[in-house]
Coordinates of C-alpha atoms in Angstrom, one line a residue:
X1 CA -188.2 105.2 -38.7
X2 CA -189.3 101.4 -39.1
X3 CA -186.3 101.1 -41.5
X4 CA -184.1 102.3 -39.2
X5 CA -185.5 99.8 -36.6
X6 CA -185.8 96.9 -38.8
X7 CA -181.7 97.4 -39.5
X8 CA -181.1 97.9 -35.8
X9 CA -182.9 94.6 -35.2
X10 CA -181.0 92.8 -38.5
X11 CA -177.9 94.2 -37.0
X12 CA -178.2 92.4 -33.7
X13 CA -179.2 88.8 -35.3
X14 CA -176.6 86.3 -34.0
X15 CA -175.3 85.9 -37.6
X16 CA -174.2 89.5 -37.8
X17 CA -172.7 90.2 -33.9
X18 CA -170.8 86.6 -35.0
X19 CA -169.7 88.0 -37.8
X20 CA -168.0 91.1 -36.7
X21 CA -166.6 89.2 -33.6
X22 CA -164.6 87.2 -36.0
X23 CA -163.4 90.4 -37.8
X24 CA -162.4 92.2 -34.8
X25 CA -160.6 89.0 -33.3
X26 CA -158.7 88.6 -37.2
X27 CA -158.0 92.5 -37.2
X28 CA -156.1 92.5 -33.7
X29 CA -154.1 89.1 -34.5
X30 CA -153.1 90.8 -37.7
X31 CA -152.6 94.0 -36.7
X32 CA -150.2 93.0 -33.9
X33 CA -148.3 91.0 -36.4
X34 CA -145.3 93.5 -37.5
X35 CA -145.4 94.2 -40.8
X36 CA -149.0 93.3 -41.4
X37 CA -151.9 95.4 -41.1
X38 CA -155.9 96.4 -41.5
X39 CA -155.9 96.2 -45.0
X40 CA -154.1 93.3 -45.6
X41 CA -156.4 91.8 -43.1
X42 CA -159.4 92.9 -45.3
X43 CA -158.2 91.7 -48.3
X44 CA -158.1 88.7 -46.7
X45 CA -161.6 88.6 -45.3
X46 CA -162.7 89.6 -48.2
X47 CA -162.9 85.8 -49.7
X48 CA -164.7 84.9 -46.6
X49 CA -167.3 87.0 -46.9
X50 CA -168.7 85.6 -50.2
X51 CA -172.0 83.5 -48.7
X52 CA -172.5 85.8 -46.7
X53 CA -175.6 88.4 -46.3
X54 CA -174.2 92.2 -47.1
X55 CA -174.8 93.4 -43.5
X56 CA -172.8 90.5 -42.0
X57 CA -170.2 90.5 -44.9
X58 CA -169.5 94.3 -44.4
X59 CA -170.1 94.0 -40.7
X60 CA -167.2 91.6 -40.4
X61 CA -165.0 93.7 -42.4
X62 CA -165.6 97.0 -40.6
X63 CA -165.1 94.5 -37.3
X64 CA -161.9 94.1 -39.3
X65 CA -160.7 97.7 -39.6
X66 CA -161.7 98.4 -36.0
X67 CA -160.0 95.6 -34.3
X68 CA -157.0 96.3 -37.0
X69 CA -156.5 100.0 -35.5
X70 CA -155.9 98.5 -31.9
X71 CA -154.0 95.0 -33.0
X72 CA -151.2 97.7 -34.4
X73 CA -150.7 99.1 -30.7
X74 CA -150.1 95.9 -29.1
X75 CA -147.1 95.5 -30.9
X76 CA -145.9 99.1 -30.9
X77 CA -146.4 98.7 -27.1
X78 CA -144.6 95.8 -26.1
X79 CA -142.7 94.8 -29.2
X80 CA -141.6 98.6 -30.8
X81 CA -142.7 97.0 -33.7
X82 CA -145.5 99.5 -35.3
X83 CA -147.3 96.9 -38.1
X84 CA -148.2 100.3 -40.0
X85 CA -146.5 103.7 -39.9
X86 CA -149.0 105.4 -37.8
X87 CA -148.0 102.9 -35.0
X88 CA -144.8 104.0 -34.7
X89 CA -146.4 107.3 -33.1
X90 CA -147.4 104.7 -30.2
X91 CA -144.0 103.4 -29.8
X92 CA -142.9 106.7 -28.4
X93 CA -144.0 106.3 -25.1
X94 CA -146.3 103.5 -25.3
X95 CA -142.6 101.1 -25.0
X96 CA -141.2 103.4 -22.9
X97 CA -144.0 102.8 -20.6
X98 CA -144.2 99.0 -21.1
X99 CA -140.2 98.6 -20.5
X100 CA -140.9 100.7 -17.4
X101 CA -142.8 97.8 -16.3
X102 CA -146.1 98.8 -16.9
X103 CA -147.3 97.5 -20.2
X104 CA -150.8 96.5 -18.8
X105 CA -151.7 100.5 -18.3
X106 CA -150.2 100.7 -21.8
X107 CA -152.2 98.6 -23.1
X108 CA -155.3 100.0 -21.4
X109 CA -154.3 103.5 -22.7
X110 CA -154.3 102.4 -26.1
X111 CA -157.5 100.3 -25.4
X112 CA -159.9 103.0 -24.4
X113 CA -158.6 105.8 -26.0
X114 CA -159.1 103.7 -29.5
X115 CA -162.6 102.7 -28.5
X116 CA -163.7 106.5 -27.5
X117 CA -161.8 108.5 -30.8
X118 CA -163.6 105.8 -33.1
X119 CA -166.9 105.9 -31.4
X120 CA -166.5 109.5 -31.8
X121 CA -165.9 109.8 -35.3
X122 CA -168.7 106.8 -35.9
X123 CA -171.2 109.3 -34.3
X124 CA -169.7 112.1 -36.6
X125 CA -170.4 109.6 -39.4
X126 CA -174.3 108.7 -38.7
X127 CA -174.7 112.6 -37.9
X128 CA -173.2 114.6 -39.9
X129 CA -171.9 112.6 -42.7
X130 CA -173.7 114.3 -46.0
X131 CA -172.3 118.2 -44.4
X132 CA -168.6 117.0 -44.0
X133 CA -168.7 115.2 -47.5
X134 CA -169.1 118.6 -49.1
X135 CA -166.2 120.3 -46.8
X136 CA -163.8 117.7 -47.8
X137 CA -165.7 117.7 -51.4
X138 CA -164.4 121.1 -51.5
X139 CA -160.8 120.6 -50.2
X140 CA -158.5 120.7 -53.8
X141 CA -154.8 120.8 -53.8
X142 CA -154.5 124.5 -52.5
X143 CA -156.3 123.4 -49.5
X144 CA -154.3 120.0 -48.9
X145 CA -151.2 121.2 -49.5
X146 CA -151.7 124.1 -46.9
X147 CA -153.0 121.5 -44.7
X148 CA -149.8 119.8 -45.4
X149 CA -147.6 121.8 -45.2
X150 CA -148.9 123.4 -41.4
X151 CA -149.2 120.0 -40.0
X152 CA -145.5 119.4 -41.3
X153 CA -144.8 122.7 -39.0
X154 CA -146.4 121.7 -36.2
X155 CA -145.0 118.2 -36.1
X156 CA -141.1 119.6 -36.1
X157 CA -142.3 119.7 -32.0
X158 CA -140.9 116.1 -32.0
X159 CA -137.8 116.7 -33.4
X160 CA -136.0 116.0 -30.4
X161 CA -133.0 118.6 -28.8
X162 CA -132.2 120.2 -31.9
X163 CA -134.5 121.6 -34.4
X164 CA -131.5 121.7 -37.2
X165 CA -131.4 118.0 -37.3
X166 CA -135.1 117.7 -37.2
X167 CA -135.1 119.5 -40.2
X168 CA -132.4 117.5 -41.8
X169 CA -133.9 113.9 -40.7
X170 CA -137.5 115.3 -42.3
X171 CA -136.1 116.4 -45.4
X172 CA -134.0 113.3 -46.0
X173 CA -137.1 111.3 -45.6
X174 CA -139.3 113.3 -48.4
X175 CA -136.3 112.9 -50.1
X176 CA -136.2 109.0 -50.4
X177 CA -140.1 109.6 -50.7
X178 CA -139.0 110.6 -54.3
X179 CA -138.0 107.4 -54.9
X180 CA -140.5 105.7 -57.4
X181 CA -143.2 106.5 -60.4
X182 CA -142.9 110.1 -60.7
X183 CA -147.2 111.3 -60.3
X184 CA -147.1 113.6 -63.1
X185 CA -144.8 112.0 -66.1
X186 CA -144.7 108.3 -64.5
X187 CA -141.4 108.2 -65.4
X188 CA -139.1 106.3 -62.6
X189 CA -137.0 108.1 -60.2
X190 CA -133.8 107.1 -58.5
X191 CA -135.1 103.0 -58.5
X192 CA -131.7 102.6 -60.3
X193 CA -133.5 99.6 -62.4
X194 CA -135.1 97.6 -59.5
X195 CA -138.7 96.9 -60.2
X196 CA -139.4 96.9 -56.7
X197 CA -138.8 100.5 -56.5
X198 CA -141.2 101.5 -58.6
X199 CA -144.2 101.7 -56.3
X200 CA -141.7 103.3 -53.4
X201 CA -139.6 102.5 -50.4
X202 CA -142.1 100.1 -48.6
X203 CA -143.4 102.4 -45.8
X204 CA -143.8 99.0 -43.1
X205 CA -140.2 97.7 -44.3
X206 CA -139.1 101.0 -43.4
X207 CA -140.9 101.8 -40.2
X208 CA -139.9 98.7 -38.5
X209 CA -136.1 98.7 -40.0
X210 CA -135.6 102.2 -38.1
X211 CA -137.2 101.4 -35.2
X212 CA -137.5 97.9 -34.3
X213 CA -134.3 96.4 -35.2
X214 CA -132.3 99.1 -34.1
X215 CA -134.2 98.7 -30.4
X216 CA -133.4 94.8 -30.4
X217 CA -129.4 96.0 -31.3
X218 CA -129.2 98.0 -28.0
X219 CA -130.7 95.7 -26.1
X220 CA -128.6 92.9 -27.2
X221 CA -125.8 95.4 -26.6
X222 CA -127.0 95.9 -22.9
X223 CA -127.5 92.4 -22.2
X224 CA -123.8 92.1 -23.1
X225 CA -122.6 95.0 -21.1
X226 CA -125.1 93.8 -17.9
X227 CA -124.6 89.8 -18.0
X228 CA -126.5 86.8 -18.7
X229 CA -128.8 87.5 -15.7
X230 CA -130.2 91.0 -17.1
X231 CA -133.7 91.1 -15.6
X232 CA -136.9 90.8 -17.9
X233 CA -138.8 94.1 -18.9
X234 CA -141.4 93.3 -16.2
X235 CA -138.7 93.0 -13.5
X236 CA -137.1 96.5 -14.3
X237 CA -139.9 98.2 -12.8
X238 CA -141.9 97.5 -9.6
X239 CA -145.0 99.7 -9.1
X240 CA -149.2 99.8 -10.6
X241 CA -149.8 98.4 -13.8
X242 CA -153.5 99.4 -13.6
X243 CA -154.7 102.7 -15.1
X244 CA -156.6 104.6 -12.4
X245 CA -159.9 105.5 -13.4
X246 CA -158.6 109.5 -12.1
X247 CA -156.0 108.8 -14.6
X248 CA -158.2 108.3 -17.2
X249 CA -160.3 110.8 -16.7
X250 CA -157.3 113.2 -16.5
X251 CA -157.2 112.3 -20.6
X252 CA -160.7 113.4 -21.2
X253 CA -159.1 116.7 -23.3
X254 CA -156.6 115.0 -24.9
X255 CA -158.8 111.7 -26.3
X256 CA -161.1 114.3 -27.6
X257 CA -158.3 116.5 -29.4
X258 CA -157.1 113.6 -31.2
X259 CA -160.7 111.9 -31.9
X260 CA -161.2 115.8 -33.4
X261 CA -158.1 115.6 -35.4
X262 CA -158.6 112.4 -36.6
X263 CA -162.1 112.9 -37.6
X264 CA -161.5 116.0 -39.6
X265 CA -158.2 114.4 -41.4
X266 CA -160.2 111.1 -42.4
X267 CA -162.7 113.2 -43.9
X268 CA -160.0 114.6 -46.4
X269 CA -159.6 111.7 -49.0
X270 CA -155.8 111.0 -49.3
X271 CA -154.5 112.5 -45.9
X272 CA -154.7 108.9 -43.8
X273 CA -154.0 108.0 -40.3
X274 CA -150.3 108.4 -39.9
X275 CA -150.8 112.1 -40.2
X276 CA -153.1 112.3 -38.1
X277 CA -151.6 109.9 -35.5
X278 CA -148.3 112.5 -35.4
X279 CA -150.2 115.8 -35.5
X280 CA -152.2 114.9 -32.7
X281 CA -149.0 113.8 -31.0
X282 CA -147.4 116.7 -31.2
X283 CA -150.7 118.9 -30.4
X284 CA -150.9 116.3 -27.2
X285 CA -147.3 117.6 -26.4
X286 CA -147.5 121.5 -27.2
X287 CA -150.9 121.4 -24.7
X288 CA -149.6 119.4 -22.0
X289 CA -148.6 120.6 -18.6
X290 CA -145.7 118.3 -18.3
X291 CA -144.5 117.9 -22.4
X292 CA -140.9 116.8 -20.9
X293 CA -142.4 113.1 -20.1
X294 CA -143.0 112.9 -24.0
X295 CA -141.5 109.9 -25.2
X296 CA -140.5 108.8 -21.4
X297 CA -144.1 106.6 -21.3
X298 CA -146.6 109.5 -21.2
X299 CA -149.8 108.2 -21.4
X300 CA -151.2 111.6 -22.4
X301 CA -149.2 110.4 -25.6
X302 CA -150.4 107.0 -26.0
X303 CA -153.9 108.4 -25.7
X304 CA -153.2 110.9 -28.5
X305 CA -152.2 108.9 -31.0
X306 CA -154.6 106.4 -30.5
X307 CA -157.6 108.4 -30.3
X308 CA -156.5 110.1 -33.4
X309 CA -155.6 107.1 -36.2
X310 CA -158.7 105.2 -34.6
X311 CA -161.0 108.2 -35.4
X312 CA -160.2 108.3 -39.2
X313 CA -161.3 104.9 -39.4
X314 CA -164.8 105.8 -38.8
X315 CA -164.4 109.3 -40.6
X316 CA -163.2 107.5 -43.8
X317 CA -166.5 106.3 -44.7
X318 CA -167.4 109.8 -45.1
X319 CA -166.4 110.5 -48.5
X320 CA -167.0 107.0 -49.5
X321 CA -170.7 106.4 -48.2
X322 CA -171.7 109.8 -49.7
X323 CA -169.9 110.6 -52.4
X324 CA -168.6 107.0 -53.6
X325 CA -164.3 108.2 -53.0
X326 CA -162.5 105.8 -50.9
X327 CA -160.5 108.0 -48.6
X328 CA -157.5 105.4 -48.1
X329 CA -156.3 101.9 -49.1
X330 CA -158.7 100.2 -46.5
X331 CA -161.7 102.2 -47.7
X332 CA -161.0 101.1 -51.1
X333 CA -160.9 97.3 -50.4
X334 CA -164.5 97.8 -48.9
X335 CA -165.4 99.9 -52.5
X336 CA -164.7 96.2 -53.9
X337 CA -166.6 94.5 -51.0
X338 CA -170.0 96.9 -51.3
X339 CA -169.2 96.2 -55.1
X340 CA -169.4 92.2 -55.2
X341 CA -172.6 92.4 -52.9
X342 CA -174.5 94.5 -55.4
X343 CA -174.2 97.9 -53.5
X344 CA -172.6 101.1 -54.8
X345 CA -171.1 103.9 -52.7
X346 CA -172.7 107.2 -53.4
X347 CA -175.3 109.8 -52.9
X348 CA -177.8 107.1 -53.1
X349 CA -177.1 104.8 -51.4
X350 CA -179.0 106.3 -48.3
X351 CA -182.1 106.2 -50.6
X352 CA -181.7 102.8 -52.3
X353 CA -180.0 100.8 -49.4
X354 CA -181.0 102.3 -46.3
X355 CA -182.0 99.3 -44.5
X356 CA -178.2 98.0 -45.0
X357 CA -176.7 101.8 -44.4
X358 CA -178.4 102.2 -41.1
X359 CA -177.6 98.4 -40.0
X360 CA -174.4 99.3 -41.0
X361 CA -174.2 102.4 -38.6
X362 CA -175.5 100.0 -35.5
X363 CA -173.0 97.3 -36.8
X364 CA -170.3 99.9 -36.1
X365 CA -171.3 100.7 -32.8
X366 CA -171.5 97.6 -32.0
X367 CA -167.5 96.7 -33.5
X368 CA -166.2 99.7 -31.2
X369 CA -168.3 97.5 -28.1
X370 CA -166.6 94.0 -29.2
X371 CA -163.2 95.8 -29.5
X372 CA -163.9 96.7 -25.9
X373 CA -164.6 93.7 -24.6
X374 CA -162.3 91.5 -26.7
X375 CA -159.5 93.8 -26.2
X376 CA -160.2 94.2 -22.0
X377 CA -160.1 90.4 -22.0
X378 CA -156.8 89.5 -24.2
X379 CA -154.8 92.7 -21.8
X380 CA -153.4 90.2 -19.4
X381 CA -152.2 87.5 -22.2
X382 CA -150.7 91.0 -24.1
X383 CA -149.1 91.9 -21.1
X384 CA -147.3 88.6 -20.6
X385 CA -145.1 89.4 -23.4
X386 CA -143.0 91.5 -21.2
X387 CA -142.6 88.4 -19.1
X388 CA -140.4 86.8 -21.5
X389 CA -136.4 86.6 -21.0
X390 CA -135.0 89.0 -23.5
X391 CA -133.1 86.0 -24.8
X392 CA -135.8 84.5 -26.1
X393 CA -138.3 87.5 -27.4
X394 CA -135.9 89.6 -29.1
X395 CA -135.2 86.3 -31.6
X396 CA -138.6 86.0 -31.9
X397 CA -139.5 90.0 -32.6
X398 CA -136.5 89.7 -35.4
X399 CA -137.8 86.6 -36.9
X400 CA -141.3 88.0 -37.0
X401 CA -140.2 91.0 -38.5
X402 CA -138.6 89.3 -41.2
X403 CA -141.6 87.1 -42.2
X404 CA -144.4 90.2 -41.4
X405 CA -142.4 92.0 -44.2
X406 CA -141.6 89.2 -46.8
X407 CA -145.4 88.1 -46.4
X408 CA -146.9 91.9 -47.1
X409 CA -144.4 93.0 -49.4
X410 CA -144.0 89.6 -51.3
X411 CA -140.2 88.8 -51.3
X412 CA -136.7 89.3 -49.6
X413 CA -136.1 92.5 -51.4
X414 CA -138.4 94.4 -49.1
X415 CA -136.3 92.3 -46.1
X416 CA -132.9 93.9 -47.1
X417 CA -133.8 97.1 -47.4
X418 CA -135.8 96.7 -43.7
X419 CA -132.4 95.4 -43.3
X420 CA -130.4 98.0 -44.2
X421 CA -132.7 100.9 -43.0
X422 CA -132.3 98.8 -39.1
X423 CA -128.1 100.2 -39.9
X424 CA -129.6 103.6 -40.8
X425 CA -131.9 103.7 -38.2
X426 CA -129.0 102.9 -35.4
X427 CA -127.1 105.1 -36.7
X428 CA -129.4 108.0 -36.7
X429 CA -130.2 106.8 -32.6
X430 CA -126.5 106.9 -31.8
X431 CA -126.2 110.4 -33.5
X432 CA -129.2 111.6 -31.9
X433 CA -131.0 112.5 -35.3
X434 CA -134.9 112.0 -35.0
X435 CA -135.8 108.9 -36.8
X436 CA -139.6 110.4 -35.9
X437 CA -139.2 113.2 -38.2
X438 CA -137.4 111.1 -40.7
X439 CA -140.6 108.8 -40.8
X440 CA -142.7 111.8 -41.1
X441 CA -140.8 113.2 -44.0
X442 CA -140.9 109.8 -45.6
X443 CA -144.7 109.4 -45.1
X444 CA -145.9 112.9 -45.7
X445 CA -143.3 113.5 -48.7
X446 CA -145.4 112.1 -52.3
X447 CA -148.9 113.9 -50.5
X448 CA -146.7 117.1 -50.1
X449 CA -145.2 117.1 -53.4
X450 CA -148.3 115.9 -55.6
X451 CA -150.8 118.6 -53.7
X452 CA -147.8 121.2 -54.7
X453 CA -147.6 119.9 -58.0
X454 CA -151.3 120.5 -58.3
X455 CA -151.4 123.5 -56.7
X456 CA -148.6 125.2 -59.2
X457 CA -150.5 123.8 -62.5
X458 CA -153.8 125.1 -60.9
X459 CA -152.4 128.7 -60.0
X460 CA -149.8 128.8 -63.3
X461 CA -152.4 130.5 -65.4
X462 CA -153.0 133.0 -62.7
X463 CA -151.2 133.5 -59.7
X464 CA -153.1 136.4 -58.4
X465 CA -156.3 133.3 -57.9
X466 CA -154.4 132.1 -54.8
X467 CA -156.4 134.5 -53.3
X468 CA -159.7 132.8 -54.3
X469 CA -158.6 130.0 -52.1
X470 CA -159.3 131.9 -48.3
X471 CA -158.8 129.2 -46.5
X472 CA -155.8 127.9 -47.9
X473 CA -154.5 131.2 -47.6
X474 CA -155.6 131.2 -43.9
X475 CA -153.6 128.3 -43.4
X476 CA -150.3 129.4 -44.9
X477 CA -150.1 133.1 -43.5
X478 CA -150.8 130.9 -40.0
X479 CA -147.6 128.5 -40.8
X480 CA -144.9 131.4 -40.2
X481 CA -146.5 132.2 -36.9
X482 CA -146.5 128.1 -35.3
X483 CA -143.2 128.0 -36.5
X484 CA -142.0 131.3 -34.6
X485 CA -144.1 130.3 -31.9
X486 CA -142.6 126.3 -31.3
X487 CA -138.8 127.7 -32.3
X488 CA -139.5 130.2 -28.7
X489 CA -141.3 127.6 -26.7
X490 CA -137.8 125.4 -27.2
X491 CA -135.5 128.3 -26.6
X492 CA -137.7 128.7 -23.4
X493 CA -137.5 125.4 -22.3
X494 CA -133.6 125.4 -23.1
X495 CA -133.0 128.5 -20.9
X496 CA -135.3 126.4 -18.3
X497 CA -132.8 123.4 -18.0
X498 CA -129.9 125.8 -18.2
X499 CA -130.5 127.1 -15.4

């Protein structure tokens, strides 16, 4: 008990709450760059962090993370340019809503539902931490790919009118996902000798070519069809850009849901936030009572996907304070940062650094509280944005495109192809093809294929062990029956508008 007390009260010296201001502050300027993100942001914090005392170091890089995971929906609101792939789950309604002149409630939306589904997951940490380390301990290929593989079913929701081109836009995005180091033989694939290809398609590059260039084309288009004197964003709309505190509390279920979602998917090393962003979305969508304002500015939508990639910040550490694996890029990087100030991640760490463990739990709490506050009080400059002649922000959203991806992806091959998937991306729109699932097929495709992989080489030997694996098997025997079950809510809700 006094160690806990004596981290508490380190936690709260003006050092340490100065420390993970600054992160929080540097994560949401970075974050709502597009094309740069939370762990870019730590790796550049990183440096910074050097004199410092371990609970302020790693204080100011969780600030980091945290104020990262809301910087990302600034921009996906009032830009539609999502500076990570999970972001672009925002701009489904979250610019919808901000066009419709209300990017202030957007913005709120995203603001408290981030806060709550990482405060969530935070508590889940300091709770429960050591029990879901040996759940997700236990989670091997089988169980990933099943969880893969159902999340992939329940996502085809967003797929738009028709399910057949759903299907085709998802499996043309795990297709490109094959570009790169093949995971077994590391042998390249389909890079047709660029050396840039051999790490991938750059997800960010991709993200915003599909859906933020495309967005500036049509608008440009409209401003040509409408005249010079086409009204701002802000003008479009006249009506309350405050969410209602009824409204809020009318997305008590849904924050939760995703915060639940998130939580369990960051505790599964390797899964990451963009699933968790989507499945929560399209959870969000198959629970509402009105799923036809989905991707119209639903803020039951905004709230999902928030919740959900904020929780798995928190739910990250899991595996990596208790069992030493970094459950994503961004846990990694702070691997390197416990590393350089003489602390290892593991099942020890409670025992030989508890003082810094449990200062680093009140730390956390107190990142979610500056997120709050800092984020409440930059709404109304975010919200000016909208404010801006088309003219003039649409330039400036292109040109910071351009430089967010040749910054993070080091040179103007990763601009071209943003380039060229922006012409893709149109395309797709005009065609009404879902660039949504195409994203998800693109993200989800190397975790589908390597768990598969996996799971084949595992079960070669014996096939008949699949049934060792309950719930993996569980899982799978469940996928048939979502699928049956979305394929008749759509027919449904066809025969609805028919008639």
């Amino acid at each position: 008990m006094d160690v806990m007390i004596n981290a508490i009260l380190d936690s709260l010296s003006l050092a340490t709450l100065l420390s993970v201001a600054l992160g929080v502050v540097l994560g949401i300027i970075i974050g709502a760059i597009p094309g740069l993100n939370a762990p870019m942001a730590i790796a550049i914090a990183i440096p910074l962090t050097f004199t410092m005392s371990p609970l302020s170091a790693i204080g100011m890089l969780i600030g980091v993370m945290k104020g990262g995971g809301f910087g990302g929906a600034v921009g996906a609101i009032l830009l539609n340019t999502p500076g990570e792939p999970h972001s672009a789950a925002t701009t489904l309604d979250g610019y919808p809503l901000a066009r419709s002149g209300k990017p202030r409630k957007a913005l709120q939306t995203a603001l408290y539902s981030s806060v709550i589904g990482d405060s969530c997951s935070d508590i889940v940490l300091i709770l429960l931490a050591p029990t879901l380390a040996i759940f997700a301990l236990k989670a091997g290929p089988v169980e990933l790919a099943a969880i893969l593989i159902l999340s992939l079913t329940l996502i085809a929701s967003l797929s738009g009118n028709s399910l057949a081109k759903g299907f085709f836009a998802t499996a043309f995005g795990a297709l490109l996902a094959t570009v790169g180091m093949d995971p077994e033989t590391a042998t390249p694939r389909f890079t047709f000798g660029y050396v840039e290809l051999f790490d991938g398609l750059p997800l960010a590059a991709i993200a915003i070519g599909v859906l933020a260039v495309p967005e500036i084309i049509m608008r440009l288009e409209e401003g040509r069809h409408y005249g010079k004197h086409k009204p701002t964003l802000h003008d479009q709309h006249k009506g309350d850009d405050q969410l209602k505190t009824k409204e809020f509390f009318g997305l008590r279920k849904t924050i939760f849901r995703g915060a639940a979602i998130g939580t369990v998917i960051g505790a599964l090393p390797g899964l990451g936030t963009t699933l968790a962003a989507f499945l929560s979305y399209a959870s969000a969508k198959r629970f509402s009572k009105t799923p036809e304002q989905f991707g119209k500015g639903s803020l039951e939508g905004i709230a999902s996907t928030e919740s959900a990639n904020s929780a798995v910040s928190g739910a990250n550490l899991i595996p990596l304070l208790t069992l030493g694996i970094p459950g994503n890029l961004t846990a990694a990087l702070l691997v390197g940062a416990f590393l350089i100030h003489g602390v290892t991640p593991g099942p020890m760490i409670f025992e030989r650094d508890a003082d810094l463990i449990y200062g680093l739990f009140a730390a956390m709490i107190m990142a979610n509280v500056m997120v709050l506050l800092i984020g409440r009080t930059g709404l109304q400059f975010f919200a000016l944005i909208t404010k801006v002649p088309p003219y003039v922000i649409y330039p400036v959203v292109l040109l910071l495109c351009v430089v967010g991806i040749y910054v993070s992806q080091g040179g103007f091959f990763a601009v071209w192809l943003m380039l060229g998937f922006a012409v893709l991306g149109y395309l797709m729109i005009k065609l009404d093809i879902s660039v949504v699932c195409f994203l998800i097929g693109l993200v989800l495709g190397p975790m589908i294929e390597l768990s598969i992989r996996q799971s084949v080489v595992l079960l070669s030997q014996s096939p008949s062990s699949i049934f060792d694996y309950v719930f993996a098997l569980s899982l799978l025997c469940a996928t048939p029956m979502v699928a049956w079950i979305l394929i008749r809510d759509r027919k449904r809700a066809g025969s609805n508008q028919k008639e």
